[in-house]
mmCIF file of C-alpha atoms and ligand atoms in Angstrom:
data_model
loop_
_atom_site.group_PDB
_atom_site.id
_atom_site.type_symbol
_atom_site.label_atom_id
_atom_site.label_comp_id
_atom_site.label_asym_id
_atom_site.label_seq_id
_atom_site.Cartn_x
_atom_site.Cartn_y
_atom_site.Cartn_z
ATOM 1 C CA MET A 150 -9.813 -43.712 0.995
ATOM 2 C CA ILE A 151 -13.516 -44.918 0.289
ATOM 3 C CA VAL A 152 -15.915 -42.162 0.295
ATOM 4 C CA GLY A 153 -19.724 -43.209 0.493
ATOM 5 C CA LEU A 154 -22.292 -40.963 -1.184
ATOM 6 C CA THR A 155 -25.607 -40.229 0.571
ATOM 7 C CA TYR A 156 -28.031 -38.401 -1.389
ATOM 8 C CA ASP A 157 -31.837 -38.364 -2.134
ATOM 9 C CA LEU A 158 -32.345 -38.925 -6.063
ATOM 10 C CA ARG A 159 -35.228 -37.035 -7.397
ATOM 11 C CA ASP A 160 -36.086 -39.779 -9.959
ATOM 12 C CA GLU A 161 -36.080 -42.425 -7.459
ATOM 13 C CA TYR A 162 -38.786 -40.593 -5.514
ATOM 14 C CA LEU A 163 -40.793 -39.636 -8.459
ATOM 15 C CA ALA A 164 -40.873 -43.095 -9.471
ATOM 16 C CA MET A 165 -42.255 -43.863 -5.897
ATOM 17 C CA GLY A 166 -45.287 -41.482 -6.730
ATOM 18 C CA PHE A 167 -44.054 -38.355 -4.986
ATOM 19 C CA SER A 168 -44.822 -35.099 -6.608
ATOM 20 C CA GLU A 169 -42.449 -32.713 -8.501
ATOM 21 C CA ASP A 170 -42.938 -30.217 -5.739
ATOM 22 C CA GLU A 171 -42.193 -32.736 -3.125
ATOM 23 C CA THR A 172 -38.923 -33.688 -4.558
ATOM 24 C CA ALA A 173 -38.006 -30.201 -5.781
ATOM 25 C CA GLU A 174 -34.906 -30.089 -3.267
ATOM 26 C CA PHE A 175 -33.628 -33.525 -4.387
ATOM 27 C CA ASP A 176 -30.790 -34.203 -6.570
ATOM 28 C CA ARG A 177 -30.645 -35.144 -10.359
ATOM 29 C CA GLU A 178 -28.616 -37.958 -11.497
ATOM 30 C CA SER A 179 -26.246 -35.703 -13.124
ATOM 31 C CA THR A 180 -25.235 -34.158 -9.756
ATOM 32 C CA ILE A 181 -24.587 -37.379 -8.157
ATOM 33 C CA SER A 182 -22.558 -38.437 -11.351
ATOM 34 C CA SER A 183 -20.636 -35.310 -11.305
ATOM 35 C CA VAL A 184 -19.802 -35.546 -7.628
ATOM 36 C CA GLU A 185 -18.729 -39.171 -8.108
ATOM 37 C CA THR A 186 -16.495 -38.685 -11.129
ATOM 38 C CA THR A 187 -14.999 -35.670 -9.593
ATOM 39 C CA LEU A 188 -14.141 -37.434 -6.333
ATOM 40 C CA ALA A 189 -12.592 -40.358 -8.478
ATOM 41 C CA GLN A 190 -10.399 -37.728 -10.222
ATOM 42 C CA LEU A 191 -9.277 -36.304 -6.948
ATOM 43 C CA GLY A 192 -8.159 -39.867 -5.967
ATOM 44 C CA TYR A 193 -11.073 -41.111 -3.754
ATOM 45 C CA GLN A 194 -12.643 -44.419 -4.148
ATOM 46 C CA THR A 195 -16.442 -43.898 -4.170
ATOM 47 C CA ASP A 196 -19.247 -46.023 -3.150
ATOM 48 C CA ARG A 197 -23.277 -44.898 -3.746
ATOM 49 C CA ILE A 198 -25.199 -45.385 -0.787
ATOM 50 C CA GLY A 199 -28.350 -43.176 -1.701
ATOM 51 C CA HIS A 200 -31.074 -42.154 0.759
ATOM 52 C CA ILE A 201 -31.243 -42.877 4.659
ATOM 53 C CA LYS A 202 -32.976 -46.120 4.422
ATOM 54 C CA ASN A 203 -30.295 -47.515 2.076
ATOM 55 C CA LEU A 204 -27.802 -46.124 4.751
ATOM 56 C CA VAL A 205 -29.554 -48.029 7.475
ATOM 57 C CA ASP A 206 -29.384 -51.237 5.540
ATOM 58 C CA ARG A 207 -25.807 -50.909 4.553
ATOM 59 C CA LEU A 208 -24.908 -50.137 8.146
ATOM 60 C CA GLY A 209 -26.930 -53.079 9.462
ATOM 61 C CA LYS A 210 -24.950 -55.348 7.053
ATOM 62 C CA GLY A 211 -21.739 -54.032 8.540
ATOM 63 C CA ASP A 212 -20.743 -51.764 5.614
ATOM 64 C CA ARG A 213 -18.324 -48.816 6.656
ATOM 65 C CA TRP A 214 -16.521 -45.962 4.732
ATOM 66 C CA ASP A 215 -13.736 -43.801 5.598
ATOM 67 C CA LEU A 216 -16.049 -40.641 4.891
ATOM 68 C CA VAL A 217 -19.471 -39.951 3.564
ATOM 69 C CA PHE A 218 -20.104 -37.226 1.133
ATOM 70 C CA ASN A 219 -23.517 -36.251 2.497
ATOM 71 C CA ILE A 220 -26.112 -34.277 0.342
ATOM 72 C CA ALA A 221 -29.087 -36.059 1.513
ATOM 73 C CA GLU A 222 -31.946 -33.574 2.227
ATOM 74 C CA GLY A 223 -34.491 -35.969 3.789
ATOM 75 C CA MET A 224 -38.227 -36.448 3.237
ATOM 76 C CA TYR A 225 -39.846 -36.287 6.659
ATOM 77 C CA GLY A 226 -39.561 -34.237 9.805
ATOM 78 C CA GLU A 227 -38.153 -30.992 11.014
ATOM 79 C CA GLY A 228 -34.614 -32.579 11.334
ATOM 80 C CA ARG A 229 -34.763 -34.225 8.033
ATOM 81 C CA GLU A 230 -31.336 -32.751 7.003
ATOM 82 C CA ALA A 231 -30.020 -33.791 10.315
ATOM 83 C CA GLN A 232 -30.776 -37.264 10.080
ATOM 84 C CA VAL A 233 -27.860 -38.791 8.054
ATOM 85 C CA PRO A 234 -25.188 -37.032 10.013
ATOM 86 C CA ALA A 235 -26.777 -37.929 13.260
ATOM 87 C CA LEU A 236 -26.891 -41.582 12.109
ATOM 88 C CA LEU A 237 -23.129 -41.520 10.951
ATOM 89 C CA ASP A 238 -22.101 -39.819 14.253
ATOM 90 C CA ALA A 239 -23.620 -42.719 16.071
ATOM 91 C CA TYR A 240 -21.191 -44.973 13.992
ATOM 92 C CA ARG A 241 -18.521 -42.743 14.236
ATOM 93 C CA ILE A 242 -18.214 -42.340 10.433
ATOM 94 C CA PRO A 243 -17.045 -38.889 9.380
ATOM 95 C CA TYR A 244 -19.021 -36.959 6.884
ATOM 96 C CA VAL A 245 -18.731 -33.942 4.433
ATOM 97 C CA PHE A 246 -20.407 -30.890 5.314
ATOM 98 C CA SER A 247 -22.344 -29.789 8.575
ATOM 99 C CA GLY A 248 -23.393 -31.904 11.440
ATOM 100 C CA PRO A 249 -26.918 -32.643 12.824
ATOM 101 C CA LEU A 250 -27.146 -29.489 15.103
ATOM 102 C CA VAL A 251 -26.336 -27.164 12.279
ATOM 103 C CA LEU A 252 -28.487 -28.895 9.860
ATOM 104 C CA ALA A 253 -31.542 -29.000 12.060
ATOM 105 C CA LEU A 254 -31.053 -25.260 13.325
ATOM 106 C CA THR A 255 -30.743 -23.730 9.618
ATOM 107 C CA LEU A 256 -33.529 -25.891 8.289
ATOM 108 C CA ASN A 257 -35.743 -23.681 10.509
ATOM 109 C CA LYS A 258 -35.168 -20.154 9.112
ATOM 110 C CA ALA A 259 -36.748 -18.214 11.946
ATOM 111 C CA LEU A 260 -34.624 -19.883 14.804
ATOM 112 C CA THR A 261 -31.542 -19.501 12.531
ATOM 113 C CA LYS A 262 -32.381 -15.636 12.353
ATOM 114 C CA ILE A 263 -32.569 -15.365 15.982
ATOM 115 C CA VAL A 264 -29.123 -16.811 16.557
ATOM 116 C CA VAL A 265 -27.613 -14.588 13.587
ATOM 117 C CA LYS A 266 -29.349 -11.518 15.117
ATOM 118 C CA ASP A 267 -27.860 -12.520 18.589
ATOM 119 C CA PHE A 268 -24.407 -12.321 17.110
ATOM 120 C CA GLY A 269 -24.959 -8.797 15.807
ATOM 121 C CA MET A 270 -25.850 -9.461 12.108
ATOM 122 C CA ALA A 271 -28.777 -7.768 10.193
ATOM 123 C CA THR A 272 -31.657 -9.847 9.196
ATOM 124 C CA PRO A 273 -35.282 -8.709 8.425
ATOM 125 C CA ASP A 274 -37.799 -8.525 11.401
ATOM 126 C CA HIS A 275 -40.042 -11.697 11.384
ATOM 127 C CA ALA A 276 -42.975 -13.541 12.709
ATOM 128 C CA VAL A 277 -43.777 -17.139 12.644
ATOM 129 C CA ILE A 278 -47.370 -18.386 11.746
ATOM 130 C CA TYR A 279 -48.068 -21.753 13.108
ATOM 131 C CA GLY A 280 -51.779 -21.635 12.447
ATOM 132 C CA PRO A 281 -54.389 -19.032 10.947
ATOM 133 C CA SER A 282 -55.039 -17.703 14.470
ATOM 134 C CA ASP A 283 -51.486 -16.291 14.538
ATOM 135 C CA ILE A 284 -52.113 -14.171 11.313
ATOM 136 C CA PRO A 285 -53.838 -11.145 12.923
ATOM 137 C CA SER A 286 -51.231 -10.728 15.381
ATOM 138 C CA VAL A 287 -48.545 -10.054 12.856
ATOM 139 C CA ASN A 288 -47.192 -6.545 13.721
ATOM 140 C CA LEU A 289 -44.780 -5.603 11.042
ATOM 141 C CA PRO A 290 -44.648 -2.769 8.458
ATOM 142 C CA TYR A 291 -45.728 -3.707 5.111
ATOM 143 C CA PRO A 292 -44.606 -4.710 2.412
ATOM 144 C CA LEU A 293 -44.020 -8.193 3.869
ATOM 145 C CA PHE A 294 -42.492 -11.404 2.441
ATOM 146 C CA VAL A 295 -43.895 -14.667 3.153
ATOM 147 C CA LYS A 296 -42.295 -18.292 2.666
ATOM 148 C CA PRO A 297 -42.393 -21.743 4.114
ATOM 149 C CA LEU A 298 -40.435 -21.819 7.431
ATOM 150 C CA ALA A 299 -38.270 -24.883 6.348
ATOM 151 C CA GLU A 300 -37.871 -25.187 2.498
ATOM 152 C CA GLY A 301 -35.185 -24.643 -0.034
ATOM 153 C CA THR A 302 -34.917 -24.440 -3.721
ATOM 154 C CA GLY A 303 -37.382 -21.536 -3.939
ATOM 155 C CA LYS A 304 -40.384 -23.918 -2.865
ATOM 156 C CA GLY A 305 -43.364 -21.994 -2.226
ATOM 157 C CA ILE A 306 -41.966 -18.677 -3.463
ATOM 158 C CA ASP A 307 -43.207 -16.597 -6.316
ATOM 159 C CA PRO A 308 -44.103 -12.771 -6.807
ATOM 160 C CA ASP A 309 -47.281 -13.284 -4.855
ATOM 161 C CA SER A 310 -44.752 -13.851 -1.660
ATOM 162 C CA VAL A 311 -44.530 -10.037 -1.572
ATOM 163 C CA ILE A 312 -47.457 -9.229 0.641
ATOM 164 C CA ASP A 313 -48.719 -5.554 0.535
ATOM 165 C CA GLY A 314 -51.724 -5.700 3.093
ATOM 166 C CA PRO A 315 -53.465 -7.796 5.592
ATOM 167 C CA GLU A 316 -56.008 -9.535 3.253
ATOM 168 C CA GLN A 317 -53.296 -10.780 1.111
ATOM 169 C CA LEU A 318 -51.188 -11.857 3.960
ATOM 170 C CA GLU A 319 -54.219 -13.891 5.318
ATOM 171 C CA LYS A 320 -54.709 -15.462 1.950
ATOM 172 C CA LYS A 321 -51.007 -16.498 1.288
ATOM 173 C CA CYS A 322 -50.342 -17.711 4.876
ATOM 174 C CA LYS A 323 -53.508 -19.966 4.587
ATOM 175 C CA GLU A 324 -52.338 -21.152 1.124
ATOM 176 C CA LEU A 325 -48.720 -22.038 2.412
ATOM 177 C CA LEU A 326 -49.852 -23.563 5.622
ATOM 178 C CA VAL A 327 -52.210 -26.103 3.675
ATOM 179 C CA ARG A 328 -49.794 -26.592 0.754
ATOM 180 C CA TYR A 329 -46.629 -27.291 2.778
ATOM 181 C CA ASN A 330 -48.146 -28.483 6.115
ATOM 182 C CA GLN A 331 -45.517 -26.396 8.052
ATOM 183 C CA PRO A 332 -45.268 -22.990 9.657
ATOM 184 C CA VAL A 333 -44.898 -19.887 7.563
ATOM 185 C CA LEU A 334 -42.241 -17.248 7.900
ATOM 186 C CA VAL A 335 -43.258 -13.687 7.571
ATOM 187 C CA GLU A 336 -40.506 -11.143 7.136
ATOM 188 C CA THR A 337 -39.883 -7.387 6.138
ATOM 189 C CA TYR A 338 -39.595 -7.265 2.592
ATOM 190 C CA LEU A 339 -36.086 -6.190 1.344
ATOM 191 C CA SER A 340 -36.321 -4.400 -1.897
ATOM 192 C CA GLY A 341 -32.605 -3.946 -2.535
ATOM 193 C CA ARG A 342 -30.143 -6.030 -4.860
ATOM 194 C CA GLU A 343 -29.629 -9.519 -3.966
ATOM 195 C CA PHE A 344 -26.459 -11.664 -3.686
ATOM 196 C CA THR A 345 -25.279 -15.194 -2.622
ATOM 197 C CA ALA A 346 -21.675 -15.688 -1.116
ATOM 198 C CA GLY A 347 -19.825 -19.201 -1.236
ATOM 199 C CA ILE A 348 -17.788 -20.180 1.737
ATOM 200 C CA VAL A 349 -15.414 -23.060 1.854
ATOM 201 C CA GLY A 350 -13.988 -24.423 5.111
ATOM 202 C CA THR A 351 -14.546 -24.753 8.751
ATOM 203 C CA GLY A 352 -14.029 -22.321 11.768
ATOM 204 C CA ASP A 353 -10.886 -20.366 11.406
ATOM 205 C CA GLN A 354 -10.135 -21.920 8.172
ATOM 206 C CA ALA A 355 -13.304 -20.892 6.536
ATOM 207 C CA ARG A 356 -13.081 -18.357 3.721
ATOM 208 C CA CYS A 357 -15.368 -16.719 1.277
ATOM 209 C CA ILE A 358 -14.637 -17.870 -2.352
ATOM 210 C CA GLY A 359 -16.605 -15.373 -4.012
ATOM 211 C CA VAL A 360 -19.909 -13.368 -4.096
ATOM 212 C CA ILE A 361 -22.361 -12.899 -7.002
ATOM 213 C CA GLU A 362 -25.283 -10.836 -7.762
ATOM 214 C CA ILE A 363 -28.552 -12.368 -8.798
ATOM 215 C CA ILE A 364 -29.882 -10.319 -11.514
ATOM 216 C CA LEU A 365 -33.295 -11.094 -12.975
ATOM 217 C CA LYS A 366 -33.592 -10.754 -16.703
ATOM 218 C CA ASP A 367 -36.765 -9.137 -18.191
ATOM 219 C CA ASN A 368 -38.519 -12.546 -18.668
ATOM 220 C CA ALA A 369 -38.055 -13.465 -15.128
ATOM 221 C CA GLU A 370 -40.759 -13.410 -12.354
ATOM 222 C CA LYS A 371 -40.503 -9.951 -10.857
ATOM 223 C CA GLY A 372 -39.048 -9.121 -7.671
ATOM 224 C CA VAL A 373 -37.836 -12.680 -6.264
ATOM 225 C CA TYR A 374 -35.325 -15.379 -6.941
ATOM 226 C CA SER A 375 -38.368 -17.534 -7.086
ATOM 227 C CA TYR A 376 -38.872 -21.382 -7.793
ATOM 228 C CA VAL A 377 -39.541 -20.958 -11.377
ATOM 229 C CA ASN A 378 -36.584 -18.479 -11.815
ATOM 230 C CA LYS A 379 -34.233 -21.001 -10.263
ATOM 231 C CA GLU A 380 -35.635 -23.931 -12.135
ATOM 232 C CA GLU A 381 -35.251 -22.044 -15.511
ATOM 233 C CA CYS A 382 -32.109 -20.030 -14.358
ATOM 234 C CA GLU A 383 -30.344 -20.452 -17.665
ATOM 235 C CA GLU A 384 -33.077 -18.369 -19.517
ATOM 236 C CA ARG A 385 -34.322 -16.142 -16.608
ATOM 237 C CA ILE A 386 -31.097 -15.130 -14.316
ATOM 238 C CA ILE A 387 -27.890 -13.446 -14.803
ATOM 239 C CA TYR A 388 -25.202 -14.631 -12.395
ATOM 240 C CA SER A 389 -22.882 -11.724 -12.259
ATOM 241 C CA LEU A 390 -19.702 -10.681 -10.623
ATOM 242 C CA THR A 391 -20.246 -7.319 -8.963
ATOM 243 C CA ASP A 392 -18.540 -4.150 -7.564
ATOM 244 C CA GLN A 393 -15.966 -4.572 -4.827
ATOM 245 C CA GLU A 394 -17.880 -2.709 -2.168
ATOM 246 C CA ALA A 395 -20.714 -5.027 -2.375
ATOM 247 C CA VAL A 396 -18.439 -8.029 -2.352
ATOM 248 C CA ASP A 397 -16.722 -6.855 0.693
ATOM 249 C CA ALA A 398 -19.948 -6.254 2.711
ATOM 250 C CA CYS A 399 -21.433 -9.544 1.574
ATOM 251 C CA SER A 400 -18.236 -11.736 2.300
ATOM 252 C CA GLU A 401 -17.799 -9.956 5.697
ATOM 253 C CA LEU A 402 -21.615 -10.885 6.565
ATOM 254 C CA ALA A 403 -21.345 -14.345 5.183
ATOM 255 C CA LEU A 404 -18.160 -15.249 6.841
ATOM 256 C CA GLN A 405 -19.493 -14.094 9.984
ATOM 257 C CA ALA A 406 -22.714 -16.007 9.743
ATOM 258 C CA TRP A 407 -20.903 -19.156 8.846
ATOM 259 C CA LYS A 408 -18.512 -19.048 11.672
ATOM 260 C CA CYS A 409 -21.201 -18.101 14.375
ATOM 261 C CA LEU A 410 -23.448 -20.891 13.126
ATOM 262 C CA ARG A 411 -20.389 -23.302 13.099
ATOM 263 C CA ALA A 412 -21.163 -24.793 9.655
ATOM 264 C CA GLU A 413 -18.575 -26.936 8.011
ATOM 265 C CA ASP A 414 -16.632 -27.507 4.860
ATOM 266 C CA GLY A 415 -18.721 -25.522 2.363
ATOM 267 C CA GLY A 416 -22.001 -23.818 1.560
ATOM 268 C CA ARG A 417 -23.790 -20.521 0.686
ATOM 269 C CA ILE A 418 -25.323 -17.537 2.519
ATOM 270 C CA ASP A 419 -28.123 -15.593 0.772
ATOM 271 C CA ILE A 420 -27.977 -11.963 1.218
ATOM 272 C CA ARG A 421 -30.270 -8.912 0.188
ATOM 273 C CA PHE A 422 -29.811 -5.155 0.543
ATOM 274 C CA ASP A 423 -32.587 -3.176 2.036
ATOM 275 C CA HIS A 424 -33.766 0.018 0.383
ATOM 276 C CA GLN A 425 -30.732 1.924 1.938
ATOM 277 C CA GLY A 426 -28.170 -0.641 0.583
ATOM 278 C CA ILE A 427 -27.482 -2.319 3.958
ATOM 279 C CA PRO A 428 -26.821 -6.137 3.516
ATOM 280 C CA HIS A 429 -29.139 -8.579 5.476
ATOM 281 C CA PHE A 430 -28.683 -12.160 6.165
ATOM 282 C CA LEU A 431 -31.617 -14.141 4.322
ATOM 283 C CA GLU A 432 -30.622 -17.646 4.943
ATOM 284 C CA ILE A 433 -27.737 -19.941 5.068
ATOM 285 C CA ASN A 434 -27.533 -23.283 2.808
ATOM 286 C CA PRO A 435 -25.155 -25.746 4.539
ATOM 287 C CA LEU A 436 -26.260 -28.385 1.924
ATOM 288 C CA ALA A 437 -25.885 -26.289 -1.071
ATOM 289 C CA GLY A 438 -26.677 -27.600 -4.379
ATOM 290 C CA MET A 439 -23.636 -29.304 -6.248
ATOM 291 C CA HIS A 440 -24.864 -29.569 -9.784
ATOM 292 C CA PRO A 441 -21.835 -28.090 -11.819
ATOM 293 C CA GLU A 442 -23.797 -25.993 -14.281
ATOM 294 C CA HIS A 443 -27.189 -25.381 -12.258
ATOM 295 C CA SER A 444 -26.414 -24.871 -8.895
ATOM 296 C CA ASP A 445 -25.436 -21.544 -7.334
ATOM 297 C CA LEU A 446 -22.254 -22.581 -5.408
ATOM 298 C CA PRO A 447 -20.553 -24.126 -8.462
ATOM 299 C CA ILE A 448 -21.861 -21.037 -10.608
ATOM 300 C CA LEU A 449 -20.267 -18.565 -8.334
ATOM 301 C CA ALA A 450 -17.052 -20.572 -7.821
ATOM 302 C CA GLY A 451 -16.783 -20.738 -11.598
ATOM 303 C CA LEU A 452 -17.228 -17.014 -12.013
ATOM 304 C CA ASN A 453 -14.691 -16.458 -9.472
ATOM 305 C CA GLY A 454 -12.184 -18.581 -11.629
ATOM 306 C CA ILE A 455 -12.530 -21.751 -9.370
ATOM 307 C CA HIS A 456 -13.457 -24.862 -11.409
ATOM 308 C CA TYR A 457 -15.760 -27.430 -10.298
ATOM 309 C CA ARG A 458 -12.915 -29.845 -9.490
ATOM 310 C CA GLU A 459 -11.034 -27.375 -7.401
ATOM 311 C CA LEU A 460 -14.220 -26.509 -5.436
ATOM 312 C CA MET A 461 -14.678 -30.141 -4.741
ATOM 313 C CA LYS A 462 -11.122 -30.346 -3.741
ATOM 314 C CA MET A 463 -11.391 -27.274 -1.391
ATOM 315 C CA ILE A 464 -14.477 -28.932 0.252
ATOM 316 C CA MET A 465 -12.993 -32.420 0.595
ATOM 317 C CA ASP A 466 -9.493 -30.995 1.962
ATOM 318 C CA SER A 467 -11.691 -29.363 4.712
ATOM 319 C CA ALA A 468 -13.620 -32.562 5.458
ATOM 320 C CA VAL A 469 -10.639 -34.977 5.225
ATOM 321 C CA LYS A 470 -9.371 -33.342 8.570
ATOM 322 C CA LYS A 471 -12.391 -35.009 10.183
ATOM 323 C CA VAL A 472 -10.986 -38.345 9.286
ATOM 324 C CA LYS A 473 -7.700 -37.678 10.910
ATOM 325 C CA ASN A 474 -9.263 -36.419 13.967
ATOM 326 C CA ILE A 475 -11.486 -39.861 14.345
ATOM 327 C CA VAL A 476 -8.361 -41.964 13.490
ATOM 328 C CA HIS A 477 -6.248 -40.227 16.211
ATOM 329 C CA ALA A 478 -9.077 -40.012 19.032
HETATM 330 N N1 ATP B 726 -37.353 -11.180 3.410
HETATM 331 C C1 ATP B 726 -37.133 -10.944 2.056
HETATM 332 N N2 ATP B 726 -37.233 -9.916 1.319
HETATM 333 C C2 ATP B 726 -37.184 -9.807 0.007
HETATM 334 N N3 ATP B 726 -36.908 -10.976 -0.794
HETATM 335 C C3 ATP B 726 -36.923 -12.159 -0.136
HETATM 336 C C4 ATP B 726 -36.889 -12.094 1.440
HETATM 337 N N4 ATP B 726 -36.887 -13.545 1.706
HETATM 338 C C5 ATP B 726 -36.650 -14.230 0.626
HETATM 339 N N5 ATP B 726 -36.634 -13.446 -0.467
HETATM 340 C C6 ATP B 726 -36.482 -13.689 -1.881
HETATM 341 O O1 ATP B 726 -37.037 -15.254 -2.056
HETATM 342 C C7 ATP B 726 -35.827 -16.091 -2.471
HETATM 343 C C8 ATP B 726 -35.707 -17.186 -1.961
HETATM 344 O O2 ATP B 726 -35.689 -17.144 -0.478
HETATM 345 P P1 ATP B 726 -34.788 -17.987 0.364
HETATM 346 O O3 ATP B 726 -33.473 -18.001 -0.098
HETATM 347 O O4 ATP B 726 -35.163 -17.871 1.898
HETATM 348 O O5 ATP B 726 -35.467 -19.587 -0.054
HETATM 349 P P2 ATP B 726 -34.851 -20.919 -0.392
HETATM 350 O O6 ATP B 726 -35.997 -21.684 -1.220
HETATM 351 O O7 ATP B 726 -34.412 -21.577 0.951
HETATM 352 O O8 ATP B 726 -33.642 -20.591 -1.301
HETATM 353 P P3 ATP B 726 -32.371 -21.588 -1.885
HETATM 354 O O9 ATP B 726 -32.843 -22.203 -3.260
HETATM 355 O O10 ATP B 726 -31.330 -20.691 -1.659
HETATM 356 O O11 ATP B 726 -32.401 -22.860 -0.794
HETATM 357 C C9 ATP B 726 -34.515 -15.065 -2.145
HETATM 358 O O12 ATP B 726 -33.586 -15.479 -2.922
HETATM 359 C C10 ATP B 726 -34.977 -13.770 -2.365
HETATM 360 O O13 ATP B 726 -35.127 -13.447 -3.833
HETATM 361 MG MG1 MG B 727 -32.030 -19.144 -0.784
#
């Protein structure tokens, strides 16, 4: 079976003149080569495609693949993560991970929270700031937490994201609106323990493969799993197995969120406790990082005894069912 690889390679964008911040979500060469090598070990023939414009060129030339392993995050537009799967759908080429509906919805953290809340899950109350005139109408109790509406990898998140009063709220929201040129999500600040849960599979076949606690070391930026803490996770973060009670509560919430959002094949849900120890949904990552040592999903799988190759096999076994569906359609 020929598996195409779609991805945004960070070095390629840096060479084009994009900044470190603009390319923070994109993948390192070592991630792509790990995925490629592991797919080969699992018996798949691989073909590197790269970003969406390469995909368009290749499709135009008539190239096709049995399946595409898609981890392209996209550069432009509020549907940036949905673009590759939408294009592949048009050509009836099946792909690994979620489709355009899920990837467009979940890139918007506020709309995702509304859906999750409607299914009865706990998630912090929120407001969305589209422009400076929206700031005075925020009517939530402090402390608050602010972050860009549609980013990942901790972009725009640092200890100043925790907001204690209106002046700080105005300053930080204005700064984020300008810097990221997108709305700002304001949420109630959750002060409790933090976890991330890994899911593999789709629908009824989905299962939680592990929950880990994110523990900040003394030299980490305080109170948040920030951009700097993520980038320097080897020095600043302890990824830890945790007590069964927390594992059960987080896996239940994560699996429920995964199923209600109809995410596919594999990914992560981020969860934080409030001051009473009640788990809240923070966000879902249906395109979770796949670096074997640096990304949270492989790290949590490893801590739960699932090696990288086994994780990749679980994800591929889920995705391959889509190939069969198309063949028999
Ligand atoms: N409402 C909140 N209360 C407390 N902390 C929060 C809240 N929202 C986010 N955080 C902190 O900020 C971190 C990053 O937030 P979030 O997971 O939404 O961002 P991200 O950049 O999409 O992350 P990822 O790298 O997982 O894609 C969380 O892991 C958590 O430490
Ligand atoms: Mg997160």
